[in-house]
Short mmCIF file of C-alpha atoms in Angstrom, two decimals:
data_model
loop_
_atom_site.label_atom_id
_atom_site.label_comp_id
_atom_site.label_asym_id
_atom_site.label_seq_id
_atom_site.Cartn_x
_atom_site.Cartn_y
_atom_site.Cartn_z
CA MET W 1147 68.39 -57.48 63.09
CA MET W 1148 71.85 -57.56 61.75
CA ILE W 1149 74.07 -60.75 62.00
CA VAL W 1150 77.80 -60.35 62.42
CA GLY W 1151 80.42 -63.04 62.41
CA LEU W 1152 83.49 -62.72 64.59
CA THR W 1153 86.25 -64.98 63.53
CA GLY W 1154 90.12 -65.18 63.78
CA GLY W 1155 92.78 -67.92 64.04
CA ILE W 1156 93.51 -69.67 67.18
CA GLY W 1157 95.14 -67.58 69.76
CA SER W 1158 94.26 -64.18 67.73
CA GLY W 1159 91.93 -62.95 70.79
CA LYS W 1160 88.74 -63.49 69.40
CA SER W 1161 87.19 -64.01 72.92
CA THR W 1162 88.91 -60.89 74.18
CA VAL W 1163 87.33 -59.01 71.45
CA ALA W 1164 83.95 -60.82 72.13
CA LYS W 1165 84.21 -59.66 75.85
CA MET W 1166 84.75 -55.94 74.53
CA PHE W 1167 81.69 -55.97 72.13
CA LYS W 1168 79.54 -57.57 75.29
CA LYS W 1169 80.82 -54.68 77.40
CA LEU W 1170 79.27 -52.34 74.70
CA GLY W 1171 75.84 -54.10 75.03
CA VAL W 1172 76.20 -56.35 72.09
CA PRO W 1173 74.66 -59.91 72.49
CA VAL W 1174 77.44 -62.38 71.60
CA TYR W 1175 76.92 -66.02 71.04
CA ASN W 1176 80.18 -68.13 71.69
CA SER W 1177 80.02 -71.19 69.18
CA ASP W 1178 82.61 -73.00 70.80
CA LYS W 1179 81.12 -72.97 74.22
CA ARG W 1180 77.71 -73.90 72.77
CA ALA W 1181 79.01 -76.62 70.95
CA LYS W 1182 80.56 -78.26 73.70
CA LYS W 1183 77.21 -77.90 75.64
CA LEU W 1184 75.26 -79.24 72.77
CA MET W 1185 77.66 -82.22 72.50
CA LYS W 1186 77.17 -82.96 76.08
CA SER W 1187 73.38 -82.48 76.12
CA SER W 1188 72.11 -83.88 72.86
CA LYS W 1189 71.79 -87.55 72.88
CA LYS W 1190 71.57 -87.72 69.14
CA LEU W 1191 75.08 -85.69 68.92
CA ARG W 1192 76.45 -87.79 71.26
CA ALA W 1193 75.59 -91.01 69.55
CA SER W 1194 77.04 -89.63 66.11
CA ILE W 1195 80.33 -88.53 67.72
CA LYS W 1196 80.92 -91.91 69.55
CA SER W 1197 80.07 -93.54 66.03
CA LEU W 1198 82.66 -91.30 64.50
CA LEU W 1199 85.35 -91.40 66.98
CA GLY W 1200 84.59 -94.24 69.24
CA ASN W 1201 83.38 -94.62 72.96
CA ASP W 1202 86.53 -92.78 74.31
CA ALA W 1203 85.01 -89.64 73.04
CA TYR W 1204 83.02 -89.47 76.25
CA ASP W 1205 84.21 -90.16 79.70
CA GLY W 1206 80.77 -90.68 81.10
CA LYS W 1207 78.91 -87.88 79.91
CA LYS W 1208 81.57 -85.53 79.83
CA LEU W 1209 83.43 -84.75 76.78
CA ASN W 1210 86.89 -86.37 76.54
CA LYS W 1211 88.61 -83.30 74.99
CA THR W 1212 92.14 -84.49 75.31
CA TYR W 1213 91.28 -87.62 73.23
CA ILE W 1214 88.99 -85.92 70.69
CA SER W 1215 91.92 -83.23 70.01
CA SER W 1216 94.42 -85.99 69.72
CA LYS W 1217 92.18 -87.78 66.86
CA ILE W 1218 90.68 -84.80 64.92
CA PHE W 1219 93.78 -82.45 64.85
CA LYS W 1220 95.97 -84.94 62.95
CA ASP W 1221 93.44 -86.04 60.73
CA LYS W 1222 91.58 -83.40 58.55
CA SER W 1223 89.02 -85.90 57.34
CA LEU W 1224 87.68 -86.74 61.01
CA LEU W 1225 87.81 -83.15 61.75
CA ASP W 1226 85.57 -82.33 58.61
CA GLN W 1227 83.22 -85.19 59.63
CA LEU W 1228 83.09 -83.99 63.20
CA ASN W 1229 82.21 -80.49 62.01
CA GLY W 1230 79.69 -81.81 59.74
CA ILE W 1231 77.90 -83.53 62.70
CA VAL W 1232 78.12 -80.48 65.42
CA HIS W 1233 77.95 -77.39 63.15
CA PRO W 1234 74.17 -77.86 61.88
CA SER W 1235 73.23 -78.25 65.62
CA VAL W 1236 75.05 -75.18 66.56
CA ARG W 1237 73.57 -73.18 63.39
CA LYS W 1238 70.04 -74.35 64.58
CA ASP W 1239 70.86 -73.20 68.17
CA PHE W 1240 72.21 -69.82 67.24
CA ILE W 1241 69.14 -68.95 65.08
CA SER W 1242 66.75 -69.60 67.77
CA TRP W 1243 69.06 -67.81 70.19
CA ALA W 1244 69.28 -64.64 67.89
CA LYS W 1245 65.63 -64.69 67.33
CA LYS W 1246 65.26 -63.82 71.37
CA GLN W 1247 67.68 -60.95 71.27
CA LYS W 1248 66.62 -57.31 71.24
CA ALA W 1249 69.57 -55.45 69.79
CA PRO W 1250 70.38 -53.78 66.59
CA TYR W 1251 73.05 -56.42 65.87
CA VAL W 1252 74.09 -59.79 67.36
CA ILE W 1253 77.60 -61.38 67.09
CA GLN W 1254 78.31 -64.87 66.41
CA GLU W 1255 81.79 -65.66 67.70
CA ALA W 1256 83.23 -68.62 65.46
CA ALA W 1257 86.77 -69.86 64.66
CA ILE W 1258 86.22 -71.29 61.39
CA ILE W 1259 83.54 -69.22 59.46
CA PHE W 1260 85.46 -69.16 56.20
CA GLU W 1261 86.96 -72.57 56.23
CA ASN W 1262 83.39 -74.07 56.43
CA GLY W 1263 82.11 -71.68 53.87
CA LEU W 1264 79.67 -70.00 56.21
CA ASN W 1265 80.65 -66.45 55.41
CA GLU W 1266 77.61 -65.99 53.22
CA PHE W 1267 75.14 -66.50 56.29
CA TYR W 1268 76.57 -63.06 57.75
CA ASP W 1269 75.74 -59.46 56.96
CA LYS W 1270 79.15 -58.56 58.15
CA ILE W 1271 82.30 -60.15 59.24
CA VAL W 1272 84.71 -58.97 61.91
CA LEU W 1273 88.25 -60.65 61.78
CA VAL W 1274 90.63 -60.61 64.72
CA THR W 1275 94.19 -61.06 63.71
CA ALA W 1276 97.57 -61.28 65.61
CA PRO W 1277 101.20 -62.40 64.53
CA GLU W 1278 101.62 -66.13 64.44
CA LYS W 1279 104.43 -65.95 67.04
CA ILE W 1280 102.10 -64.02 69.74
CA ARG W 1281 99.41 -66.57 68.69
CA LEU W 1282 101.54 -69.67 69.22
CA GLU W 1283 102.51 -68.17 72.66
CA ARG W 1284 99.31 -67.53 73.81
CA VAL W 1285 97.80 -70.86 73.10
CA MET W 1286 100.72 -72.87 74.36
CA GLU W 1287 100.45 -70.94 77.57
CA ARG W 1288 96.60 -70.90 77.76
CA ASP W 1289 96.08 -74.75 76.88
CA ASP W 1290 99.38 -75.92 78.28
CA VAL W 1291 100.19 -77.65 74.84
CA SER W 1292 103.38 -78.01 72.71
CA LYS W 1293 104.35 -75.92 69.81
CA SER W 1294 103.75 -78.67 67.32
CA GLU W 1295 100.37 -79.13 68.72
CA VAL W 1296 99.38 -75.58 68.24
CA LEU W 1297 100.77 -75.64 64.77
CA ALA W 1298 98.73 -78.85 64.02
CA ARG W 1299 95.41 -76.87 64.96
CA MET W 1300 96.73 -73.78 63.04
CA LYS W 1301 97.28 -76.02 59.86
CA ASN W 1302 93.42 -76.50 59.57
CA GLN W 1303 92.75 -72.78 59.74
CA TRP W 1304 93.20 -70.48 56.65
CA GLN W 1305 96.15 -67.73 56.85
CA ASP W 1306 94.99 -64.17 57.77
CA ALA W 1307 95.69 -62.98 54.35
CA ARG W 1308 93.26 -65.08 52.85
CA LYS W 1309 90.50 -64.01 55.43
CA ILE W 1310 91.39 -60.49 55.35
CA GLU W 1311 90.19 -60.27 51.75
CA LEU W 1312 86.75 -61.65 52.81
CA SER W 1313 86.22 -59.59 56.00
CA ASP W 1314 84.56 -56.42 56.16
CA TYR W 1315 86.48 -55.16 59.35
CA VAL W 1316 89.72 -56.30 60.60
CA ILE W 1317 90.99 -55.93 64.32
CA HIS W 1318 94.75 -56.20 64.75
CA ASN W 1319 94.85 -57.65 68.56
CA LEU W 1320 98.40 -56.63 69.66
CA ALA W 1321 98.14 -53.66 72.31
CA LEU W 1322 95.00 -53.87 74.43
CA ASN W 1323 94.16 -50.08 74.37
CA ASP W 1324 94.22 -50.01 70.50
CA THR W 1325 92.23 -53.13 70.38
CA ILE W 1326 89.50 -51.34 72.69
CA SER W 1327 89.53 -48.25 70.25
CA LYS W 1328 89.20 -50.46 67.28
CA VAL W 1329 86.21 -52.58 68.65
CA LYS W 1330 84.50 -49.23 69.53
CA GLU W 1331 85.06 -47.90 66.16
CA VAL W 1332 83.80 -50.99 64.44
CA HIS W 1333 80.79 -51.14 67.10
CA MET W 1334 79.66 -47.54 65.65
CA LEU W 1335 80.00 -48.63 62.23
CA LEU W 1336 77.89 -51.60 62.67
CA LEU W 1337 75.26 -49.69 64.28
CA ASP W 1338 75.28 -47.33 61.34
CA HIS W 1339 74.69 -50.29 59.04
CA SER W 1340 72.04 -51.93 61.16
CA ARG W 1341 70.04 -48.72 60.66
CA VAL W 1342 70.25 -48.90 57.03
#
């Protein structure tokens, strides 16, 4: 089975593209959702996160996302340390999930594949892009946050130009119909590769 990474900067439309692949019957693992679930359910992860960010990282058993964001997006070293705690658990969870799938290829949707040096793990990488202005607007509206908060998050991600060079396929997510067509095209190419 082929393992495909689906990535893109914040607000690029990764999740929209992931849903399109799902509609085509491709199993998709959402790293962000699974990470949040593991951060709630794993006692070991909870203890490590509290020791890194303090008890306020949790509100009872619930993740205090506002507090965590306010800490990590202003401090690159804290963000790296948190990723160092969470990502190995997500990786393990993904591998066990992938083994249970019956498909020519599976997709792991993850925001920071390149930033974490994880590109070697994938057989192919699909990058979703969109102009920064549009990405800013999408995230401000979606998360109800200020422009400066979005820019602080973007600062922790590589520029598209750098990621394009390392990606196998690029989907420019602007007009919905064009995106749908491109996803279908990439899907066919991935199916061809999975048969090799």
